[in-house]
Amino acid sequence: MTKELDATVFRNGFLNSFDFVLTDCDGNCTAVLMMLMAFRVLWNRNEAIPGAKETINALQDRGKTVIFVTNNSSKSRYEYHRKFEMLGFKASVVGAVVVGFDQHVSFPKLVKTVSYLKDPDCVYIATNVDEQFQTDLKHLVIPGTGAVIRAVETVCGRTPILLGKPAKFLYDCIKHQYPDLDPSKGIMIGDRLSTDILLGKSIGLRTLLVLTGVSDLDEVERCSNSNSENEQRMVPNYYLPSLADLGQLMGVIQ
């Protein structure tokens, strides 16, 4: 059952229950599509979500290891580092980048892709399976990387090796850099049930859904009532309207 992370939960040792944080950043798209997106965990477009910077920096100041994880392939890790600095987040250069989304996908590209995959020795690697992008325009739906991945799967009949969230491969990369991480002392923060929360649950982390992006409480309720084991695993432990609410509980935001 998902609980709101309120003052009572916070006072009952919430901060002491974890040593490290995995947090999503933004959506998986190019700069052009970002103008239409409504992905909000740490920032929206080129502005930090109010209170997100203060909350993340305060967690670091209190000794928490904060690791930024994203399926977004629109920037290199160095560009990400510059963006973190520009928006006031404390961050070092991230250790790996997964590349994938192509807004210029075409039929010739699909033909070339599935033709290569006809060779059983050709490795099929997928970055992520995000279904769609949320936008500020209610009537507009933008297909995500998952739409292209599924099209290729349908033609070639092969399942890819998945690198991005929610695949465990991403956490294996993190463990390589931070070998002493204990999943029982970690928490995953994100805005999408099918990637962020599912990744956290798959590797044994507690999970915190922020309601400033893709998923909402209606989706949480649907997953809670589902007979699907996979959807049950998407149900977060906690939720908050935004990261700023955690900052308020920590006393760093008024």
PDB file of C-alpha atoms in Angstrom:
ATOM      1  CA  MET A   1       0.000   0.000   0.000  1.00  0.00           C
ATOM      2  CA  THR A   2       1.302   3.444  -0.951  1.00  0.00           C
ATOM      3  CA  LYS A   3       1.566   6.006   1.840  1.00  0.00           C
ATOM      4  CA  GLU A   4       1.870   9.732   1.578  1.00  0.00           C
ATOM      5  CA  LEU A   5       5.229  10.714   3.001  1.00  0.00           C
ATOM      6  CA  ASP A   6       3.798  12.977   5.684  1.00  0.00           C
ATOM      7  CA  ALA A   7       5.200  14.403   8.915  1.00  0.00           C
ATOM      8  CA  THR A   8       4.337  11.243  10.869  1.00  0.00           C
ATOM      9  CA  VAL A   9       6.218   8.962   8.455  1.00  0.00           C
ATOM     10  CA  PHE A  10       9.102  11.414   8.370  1.00  0.00           C
ATOM     11  CA  ARG A  11       9.384  11.598  12.179  1.00  0.00           C
ATOM     12  CA  ASN A  12       9.400   7.801  12.403  1.00  0.00           C
ATOM     13  CA  GLY A  13      12.941   7.595  11.056  1.00  0.00           C
ATOM     14  CA  PHE A  14      12.423   8.102   7.322  1.00  0.00           C
ATOM     15  CA  LEU A  15      15.749   9.871   6.738  1.00  0.00           C
ATOM     16  CA  ASN A  16      17.681   7.326   8.786  1.00  0.00           C
ATOM     17  CA  SER A  17      16.189   4.452   6.778  1.00  0.00           C
ATOM     18  CA  PHE A  18      18.393   5.047   3.725  1.00  0.00           C
ATOM     19  CA  ASP A  19      22.018   5.930   2.940  1.00  0.00           C
ATOM     20  CA  PHE A  20      21.738   6.487  -0.811  1.00  0.00           C
ATOM     21  CA  VAL A  21      19.243   7.853  -3.309  1.00  0.00           C
ATOM     22  CA  LEU A  22      18.677   7.018  -6.958  1.00  0.00           C
ATOM     23  CA  THR A  23      16.731   9.821  -8.594  1.00  0.00           C
ATOM     24  CA  ASP A  24      15.364  10.408 -12.054  1.00  0.00           C
ATOM     25  CA  CYS A  25      16.118  13.762 -13.683  1.00  0.00           C
ATOM     26  CA  ASP A  26      13.896  14.468 -16.690  1.00  0.00           C
ATOM     27  CA  GLY A  27      12.316  12.820 -19.708  1.00  0.00           C
ATOM     28  CA  ASN A  28      13.863  10.728 -22.498  1.00  0.00           C
ATOM     29  CA  CYS A  29      13.701  13.009 -25.533  1.00  0.00           C
ATOM     30  CA  THR A  30      15.531  15.460 -27.740  1.00  0.00           C
ATOM     31  CA  ALA A  31      15.802  19.166 -27.097  1.00  0.00           C
ATOM     32  CA  VAL A  32      13.104  19.916 -29.693  1.00  0.00           C
ATOM     33  CA  LEU A  33      10.559  17.604 -28.089  1.00  0.00           C
ATOM     34  CA  MET A  34      11.547  18.834 -24.630  1.00  0.00           C
ATOM     35  CA  MET A  35       9.687  22.051 -25.444  1.00  0.00           C
ATOM     36  CA  LEU A  36       6.450  20.046 -25.309  1.00  0.00           C
ATOM     37  CA  MET A  37       7.284  17.791 -22.398  1.00  0.00           C
ATOM     38  CA  ALA A  38       5.906  17.803 -18.887  1.00  0.00           C
ATOM     39  CA  PHE A  39       8.503  15.630 -17.161  1.00  0.00           C
ATOM     40  CA  ARG A  40       9.268  17.043 -13.775  1.00  0.00           C
ATOM     41  CA  VAL A  41      11.427  15.402 -11.102  1.00  0.00           C
ATOM     42  CA  LEU A  42      14.451  17.706 -10.747  1.00  0.00           C
ATOM     43  CA  TRP A  43      13.787  20.147 -13.566  1.00  0.00           C
ATOM     44  CA  ASN A  44      11.368  21.073 -16.315  1.00  0.00           C
ATOM     45  CA  ARG A  45      13.112  22.165 -19.504  1.00  0.00           C
ATOM     46  CA  ASN A  46      15.792  24.587 -18.272  1.00  0.00           C
ATOM     47  CA  GLU A  47      14.350  25.468 -14.877  1.00  0.00           C
ATOM     48  CA  ALA A  48      14.740  23.521 -11.644  1.00  0.00           C
ATOM     49  CA  ILE A  49      11.501  22.320 -10.059  1.00  0.00           C
ATOM     50  CA  PRO A  50      10.899  24.654  -7.105  1.00  0.00           C
ATOM     51  CA  GLY A  51      12.520  23.122  -4.030  1.00  0.00           C
ATOM     52  CA  ALA A  52      14.213  20.239  -5.887  1.00  0.00           C
ATOM     53  CA  LYS A  53      17.713  21.730  -5.762  1.00  0.00           C
ATOM     54  CA  GLU A  54      17.469  22.557  -2.068  1.00  0.00           C
ATOM     55  CA  THR A  55      16.126  19.096  -1.235  1.00  0.00           C
ATOM     56  CA  ILE A  56      18.743  17.141  -3.195  1.00  0.00           C
ATOM     57  CA  ASN A  57      21.591  19.292  -1.892  1.00  0.00           C
ATOM     58  CA  ALA A  58      20.304  18.944   1.684  1.00  0.00           C
ATOM     59  CA  LEU A  59      20.227  15.147   1.329  1.00  0.00           C
ATOM     60  CA  GLN A  60      23.870  15.265   0.227  1.00  0.00           C
ATOM     61  CA  ASP A  61      24.759  17.605   3.089  1.00  0.00           C
ATOM     62  CA  ARG A  62      23.290  15.032   5.480  1.00  0.00           C
ATOM     63  CA  GLY A  63      25.614  12.355   4.166  1.00  0.00           C
ATOM     64  CA  LYS A  64      23.349  10.685   1.599  1.00  0.00           C
ATOM     65  CA  THR A  65      24.924   9.469  -1.643  1.00  0.00           C
ATOM     66  CA  VAL A  66      22.756  10.825  -4.478  1.00  0.00           C
ATOM     67  CA  ILE A  67      23.029   9.064  -7.856  1.00  0.00           C
ATOM     68  CA  PHE A  68      21.263  10.571 -10.869  1.00  0.00           C
ATOM     69  CA  VAL A  69      19.785   8.011 -13.282  1.00  0.00           C
ATOM     70  CA  THR A  70      17.995   8.837 -16.526  1.00  0.00           C
ATOM     71  CA  ASN A  71      16.920   7.247 -19.791  1.00  0.00           C
ATOM     72  CA  ASN A  72      17.301  10.607 -21.539  1.00  0.00           C
ATOM     73  CA  SER A  73      19.746  10.442 -24.448  1.00  0.00           C
ATOM     74  CA  SER A  74      19.534  14.070 -25.556  1.00  0.00           C
ATOM     75  CA  LYS A  75      22.704  15.090 -23.680  1.00  0.00           C
ATOM     76  CA  SER A  76      26.162  13.687 -23.004  1.00  0.00           C
ATOM     77  CA  ARG A  77      27.254  13.172 -19.400  1.00  0.00           C
ATOM     78  CA  TYR A  78      29.368  16.335 -19.628  1.00  0.00           C
ATOM     79  CA  GLU A  79      26.371  18.336 -20.864  1.00  0.00           C
ATOM     80  CA  TYR A  80      24.400  16.900 -17.963  1.00  0.00           C
ATOM     81  CA  HIS A  81      27.121  17.981 -15.564  1.00  0.00           C
ATOM     82  CA  ARG A  82      26.971  21.527 -16.935  1.00  0.00           C
ATOM     83  CA  LYS A  83      23.196  21.529 -16.554  1.00  0.00           C
ATOM     84  CA  PHE A  84      23.431  20.332 -12.952  1.00  0.00           C
ATOM     85  CA  GLU A  85      25.886  23.143 -12.225  1.00  0.00           C
ATOM     86  CA  MET A  86      23.782  25.727 -14.059  1.00  0.00           C
ATOM     87  CA  LEU A  87      20.681  24.798 -12.048  1.00  0.00           C
ATOM     88  CA  GLY A  88      22.554  24.650  -8.750  1.00  0.00           C
ATOM     89  CA  PHE A  89      22.651  20.893  -8.110  1.00  0.00           C
ATOM     90  CA  LYS A  90      25.781  19.368  -6.585  1.00  0.00           C
ATOM     91  CA  ALA A  91      26.913  16.643  -8.987  1.00  0.00           C
ATOM     92  CA  SER A  92      30.016  14.992 -10.368  1.00  0.00           C
ATOM     93  CA  VAL A  93      30.206  13.577 -13.942  1.00  0.00           C
ATOM     94  CA  VAL A  94      27.916  10.521 -14.179  1.00  0.00           C
ATOM     95  CA  GLY A  95      29.657   7.237 -14.995  1.00  0.00           C
ATOM     96  CA  ALA A  96      27.580   5.996 -17.946  1.00  0.00           C
ATOM     97  CA  VAL A  97      25.164   7.231 -20.587  1.00  0.00           C
ATOM     98  CA  VAL A  98      22.622   5.098 -22.428  1.00  0.00           C
ATOM     99  CA  VAL A  99      21.745   6.386 -25.894  1.00  0.00           C
ATOM    100  CA  GLY A 100      18.559   5.584 -27.769  1.00  0.00           C
ATOM    101  CA  PHE A 101      15.711   7.894 -28.717  1.00  0.00           C
ATOM    102  CA  ASP A 102      15.462   8.982 -32.372  1.00  0.00           C
ATOM    103  CA  GLN A 103      12.735  11.439 -33.325  1.00  0.00           C
ATOM    104  CA  HIS A 104      13.704  10.979 -36.985  1.00  0.00           C
ATOM    105  CA  VAL A 105      12.970   7.257 -37.148  1.00  0.00           C
ATOM    106  CA  SER A 106      11.974   6.230 -40.663  1.00  0.00           C
ATOM    107  CA  PHE A 107      10.924   3.195 -42.660  1.00  0.00           C
ATOM    108  CA  PRO A 108      14.393   2.848 -44.288  1.00  0.00           C
ATOM    109  CA  LYS A 109      15.969   2.894 -40.821  1.00  0.00           C
ATOM    110  CA  LEU A 110      13.587   0.168 -39.643  1.00  0.00           C
ATOM    111  CA  VAL A 111      14.353  -1.927 -42.727  1.00  0.00           C
ATOM    112  CA  LYS A 112      18.084  -1.615 -42.081  1.00  0.00           C
ATOM    113  CA  THR A 113      17.658  -2.445 -38.373  1.00  0.00           C
ATOM    114  CA  VAL A 114      15.565  -5.585 -38.789  1.00  0.00           C
ATOM    115  CA  SER A 115      17.752  -6.749 -41.666  1.00  0.00           C
ATOM    116  CA  TYR A 116      20.821  -6.607 -39.436  1.00  0.00           C
ATOM    117  CA  LEU A 117      18.925  -8.479 -36.725  1.00  0.00           C
ATOM    118  CA  LYS A 118      18.162 -11.304 -39.122  1.00  0.00           C
ATOM    119  CA  ASP A 119      21.696 -12.425 -38.303  1.00  0.00           C
ATOM    120  CA  PRO A 120      21.436 -14.340 -34.967  1.00  0.00           C
ATOM    121  CA  ASP A 121      24.979 -13.228 -34.085  1.00  0.00           C
ATOM    122  CA  CYS A 122      23.955  -9.577 -34.214  1.00  0.00           C
ATOM    123  CA  VAL A 123      23.265  -8.360 -30.644  1.00  0.00           C
ATOM    124  CA  TYR A 124      19.977  -6.505 -30.153  1.00  0.00           C
ATOM    125  CA  ILE A 125      20.335  -3.810 -27.468  1.00  0.00           C
ATOM    126  CA  ALA A 126      17.551  -1.438 -26.410  1.00  0.00           C
ATOM    127  CA  THR A 127      17.970   1.656 -24.266  1.00  0.00           C
ATOM    128  CA  ASN A 128      14.520   1.756 -22.654  1.00  0.00           C
ATOM    129  CA  VAL A 129      10.889   0.923 -23.302  1.00  0.00           C
ATOM    130  CA  ASP A 130       9.212   4.184 -22.249  1.00  0.00           C
ATOM    131  CA  GLU A 131       5.803   4.015 -23.907  1.00  0.00           C
ATOM    132  CA  GLN A 132       5.069   7.690 -24.467  1.00  0.00           C
ATOM    133  CA  PHE A 133       5.942  11.206 -23.408  1.00  0.00           C
ATOM    134  CA  GLN A 134       3.623  13.323 -21.332  1.00  0.00           C
ATOM    135  CA  THR A 135       3.092  16.830 -22.655  1.00  0.00           C
ATOM    136  CA  ASP A 136       1.507  20.047 -21.460  1.00  0.00           C
ATOM    137  CA  LEU A 137      -1.008  19.635 -24.297  1.00  0.00           C
ATOM    138  CA  LYS A 138      -3.721  17.245 -23.124  1.00  0.00           C
ATOM    139  CA  HIS A 139      -4.733  16.195 -26.638  1.00  0.00           C
ATOM    140  CA  LEU A 140      -1.196  15.382 -27.806  1.00  0.00           C
ATOM    141  CA  VAL A 141       0.483  11.977 -27.387  1.00  0.00           C
ATOM    142  CA  ILE A 142       4.135  11.548 -28.397  1.00  0.00           C
ATOM    143  CA  PRO A 143       5.351   7.933 -28.808  1.00  0.00           C
ATOM    144  CA  GLY A 144       8.395   7.035 -26.735  1.00  0.00           C
ATOM    145  CA  THR A 145      11.370   4.820 -27.460  1.00  0.00           C
ATOM    146  CA  GLY A 146       9.312   1.764 -26.528  1.00  0.00           C
ATOM    147  CA  ALA A 147       7.129   2.256 -29.622  1.00  0.00           C
ATOM    148  CA  VAL A 148      10.168   1.831 -31.885  1.00  0.00           C
ATOM    149  CA  ILE A 149      11.530  -1.069 -29.842  1.00  0.00           C
ATOM    150  CA  ARG A 150       8.209  -2.928 -30.073  1.00  0.00           C
ATOM    151  CA  ALA A 151       8.025  -2.349 -33.834  1.00  0.00           C
ATOM    152  CA  VAL A 152      11.456  -3.933 -34.284  1.00  0.00           C
ATOM    153  CA  GLU A 153      10.520  -6.806 -31.944  1.00  0.00           C
ATOM    154  CA  THR A 154       7.360  -7.502 -33.949  1.00  0.00           C
ATOM    155  CA  VAL A 155       9.269  -7.783 -37.218  1.00  0.00           C
ATOM    156  CA  CYS A 156      12.353  -9.686 -36.103  1.00  0.00           C
ATOM    157  CA  GLY A 157      10.782 -11.761 -33.312  1.00  0.00           C
ATOM    158  CA  ARG A 158      13.661 -11.006 -30.946  1.00  0.00           C
ATOM    159  CA  THR A 159      13.698  -9.587 -27.419  1.00  0.00           C
ATOM    160  CA  PRO A 160      16.397  -6.977 -26.817  1.00  0.00           C
ATOM    161  CA  ILE A 161      18.921  -6.686 -24.027  1.00  0.00           C
ATOM    162  CA  LEU A 162      17.502  -3.757 -22.086  1.00  0.00           C
ATOM    163  CA  LEU A 163      20.006  -1.260 -20.653  1.00  0.00           C
ATOM    164  CA  GLY A 164      17.942   1.607 -19.237  1.00  0.00           C
ATOM    165  CA  LYS A 165      15.332   1.724 -16.504  1.00  0.00           C
ATOM    166  CA  PRO A 166      13.693  -0.537 -15.395  1.00  0.00           C
ATOM    167  CA  ALA A 167      16.372  -3.067 -16.406  1.00  0.00           C
ATOM    168  CA  LYS A 168      18.678  -4.283 -13.634  1.00  0.00           C
ATOM    169  CA  PHE A 169      21.670  -3.678 -15.939  1.00  0.00           C
ATOM    170  CA  LEU A 170      21.610  -0.009 -14.951  1.00  0.00           C
ATOM    171  CA  TYR A 171      21.912  -0.861 -11.272  1.00  0.00           C
ATOM    172  CA  ASP A 172      24.719  -3.315 -12.038  1.00  0.00           C
ATOM    173  CA  CYS A 173      26.637  -0.399 -13.576  1.00  0.00           C
ATOM    174  CA  ILE A 174      26.004   1.668 -10.456  1.00  0.00           C
ATOM    175  CA  LYS A 175      27.156  -1.194  -8.225  1.00  0.00           C
ATOM    176  CA  HIS A 176      30.353  -1.424 -10.245  1.00  0.00           C
ATOM    177  CA  GLN A 177      31.136   2.175  -9.314  1.00  0.00           C
ATOM    178  CA  TYR A 178      29.700   1.956  -5.773  1.00  0.00           C
ATOM    179  CA  PRO A 179      30.310  -1.671  -4.715  1.00  0.00           C
ATOM    180  CA  ASP A 180      29.316  -1.115  -1.085  1.00  0.00           C
ATOM    181  CA  LEU A 181      25.741  -0.027  -1.786  1.00  0.00           C
ATOM    182  CA  ASP A 182      23.183  -2.020   0.195  1.00  0.00           C
ATOM    183  CA  PRO A 183      19.732  -2.066  -1.487  1.00  0.00           C
ATOM    184  CA  SER A 184      18.031  -2.236   1.904  1.00  0.00           C
ATOM    185  CA  LYS A 185      19.502   1.204   2.671  1.00  0.00           C
ATOM    186  CA  GLY A 186      18.469   2.914  -0.556  1.00  0.00           C
ATOM    187  CA  ILE A 187      15.485   4.709  -2.046  1.00  0.00           C
ATOM    188  CA  MET A 188      14.469   5.385  -5.660  1.00  0.00           C
ATOM    189  CA  ILE A 189      12.781   8.703  -6.492  1.00  0.00           C
ATOM    190  CA  GLY A 190      10.971   9.129  -9.776  1.00  0.00           C
ATOM    191  CA  ASP A 191       7.827  10.161 -11.606  1.00  0.00           C
ATOM    192  CA  ARG A 192       7.071   7.083 -13.749  1.00  0.00           C
ATOM    193  CA  LEU A 193       5.782   3.794 -12.337  1.00  0.00           C
ATOM    194  CA  SER A 194       6.842   1.605 -15.259  1.00  0.00           C
ATOM    195  CA  THR A 195      10.505   2.683 -15.188  1.00  0.00           C
ATOM    196  CA  ASP A 196      11.586   4.484 -12.008  1.00  0.00           C
ATOM    197  CA  ILE A 197       9.412   2.695  -9.472  1.00  0.00           C
ATOM    198  CA  LEU A 198       9.696  -0.698 -11.155  1.00  0.00           C
ATOM    199  CA  LEU A 199      13.495  -0.401 -11.192  1.00  0.00           C
ATOM    200  CA  GLY A 200      13.518   0.427  -7.500  1.00  0.00           C
ATOM    201  CA  LYS A 201      11.259  -2.474  -6.602  1.00  0.00           C
ATOM    202  CA  SER A 202      13.217  -4.888  -8.818  1.00  0.00           C
ATOM    203  CA  ILE A 203      16.474  -4.248  -6.969  1.00  0.00           C
ATOM    204  CA  GLY A 204      15.026  -4.101  -3.464  1.00  0.00           C
ATOM    205  CA  LEU A 205      14.898  -0.346  -2.867  1.00  0.00           C
ATOM    206  CA  ARG A 206      12.114   1.581  -1.226  1.00  0.00           C
ATOM    207  CA  THR A 207      10.426   3.899  -3.703  1.00  0.00           C
ATOM    208  CA  LEU A 208       9.088   7.442  -3.677  1.00  0.00           C
ATOM    209  CA  LEU A 209       6.801   8.667  -6.463  1.00  0.00           C
ATOM    210  CA  VAL A 210       6.701  12.422  -7.070  1.00  0.00           C
ATOM    211  CA  LEU A 211       3.522  13.623  -8.731  1.00  0.00           C
ATOM    212  CA  THR A 212       5.170  16.315 -10.869  1.00  0.00           C
ATOM    213  CA  GLY A 213       5.584  14.184 -13.986  1.00  0.00           C
ATOM    214  CA  VAL A 214       4.177  11.125 -15.737  1.00  0.00           C
ATOM    215  CA  SER A 215       2.327   8.912 -13.244  1.00  0.00           C
ATOM    216  CA  ASP A 216      -0.491   9.925 -10.913  1.00  0.00           C
ATOM    217  CA  LEU A 217      -2.402   8.396  -8.010  1.00  0.00           C
ATOM    218  CA  ASP A 218      -5.070   7.002 -10.343  1.00  0.00           C
ATOM    219  CA  GLU A 219      -2.390   4.901 -12.038  1.00  0.00           C
ATOM    220  CA  VAL A 220      -1.078   3.833  -8.627  1.00  0.00           C
ATOM    221  CA  GLU A 221      -4.578   2.686  -7.682  1.00  0.00           C
ATOM    222  CA  ARG A 222      -4.976   0.746 -10.939  1.00  0.00           C
ATOM    223  CA  CYS A 223      -1.697  -1.050 -10.330  1.00  0.00           C
ATOM    224  CA  SER A 224      -2.637  -1.732  -6.696  1.00  0.00           C
ATOM    225  CA  ASN A 225      -5.876  -3.402  -7.796  1.00  0.00           C
ATOM    226  CA  SER A 226      -4.337  -5.270 -10.741  1.00  0.00           C
ATOM    227  CA  ASN A 227      -4.002  -9.038 -10.905  1.00  0.00           C
ATOM    228  CA  SER A 228      -0.722  -8.606 -12.773  1.00  0.00           C
ATOM    229  CA  GLU A 229       2.332  -9.327 -10.643  1.00  0.00           C
ATOM    230  CA  ASN A 230       4.372  -6.905 -12.748  1.00  0.00           C
ATOM    231  CA  GLU A 231       1.904  -4.061 -12.199  1.00  0.00           C
ATOM    232  CA  GLN A 232       1.779  -4.830  -8.478  1.00  0.00           C
ATOM    233  CA  ARG A 233       5.545  -4.270  -8.413  1.00  0.00           C
ATOM    234  CA  MET A 234       5.000  -0.770  -9.794  1.00  0.00           C
ATOM    235  CA  VAL A 235       3.206   0.372  -6.654  1.00  0.00           C
ATOM    236  CA  PRO A 236       5.497   2.794  -4.754  1.00  0.00           C
ATOM    237  CA  ASN A 237       6.055   2.754  -1.013  1.00  0.00           C
ATOM    238  CA  TYR A 238       5.533   6.498  -0.710  1.00  0.00           C
ATOM    239  CA  TYR A 239       4.346   9.449  -2.734  1.00  0.00           C
ATOM    240  CA  LEU A 240       4.675  13.234  -2.507  1.00  0.00           C
ATOM    241  CA  PRO A 241       3.267  16.050  -4.618  1.00  0.00           C
ATOM    242  CA  SER A 242       6.868  17.135  -5.349  1.00  0.00           C
ATOM    243  CA  LEU A 243      10.427  16.976  -4.025  1.00  0.00           C
ATOM    244  CA  ALA A 244       9.822  20.352  -2.409  1.00  0.00           C
ATOM    245  CA  ASP A 245       7.523  18.635   0.078  1.00  0.00           C
ATOM    246  CA  LEU A 246      10.421  16.465   1.245  1.00  0.00           C
ATOM    247  CA  GLY A 247      12.507  19.615   1.590  1.00  0.00           C
ATOM    248  CA  GLN A 248       9.792  21.122   3.778  1.00  0.00           C
ATOM    249  CA  LEU A 249       9.762  18.034   6.003  1.00  0.00           C
ATOM    250  CA  MET A 250      13.556  18.308   6.273  1.00  0.00           C
ATOM    251  CA  GLY A 251      13.242  21.960   7.261  1.00  0.00           C
ATOM    252  CA  VAL A 252      15.273  23.336   4.342  1.00  0.00           C
ATOM    253  CA  ILE A 253      12.275  24.908   2.570  1.00  0.00           C
ATOM    254  CA  GLN A 254       9.720  27.117   4.240  1.00  0.00           C
TER     255      GLN A 254
END
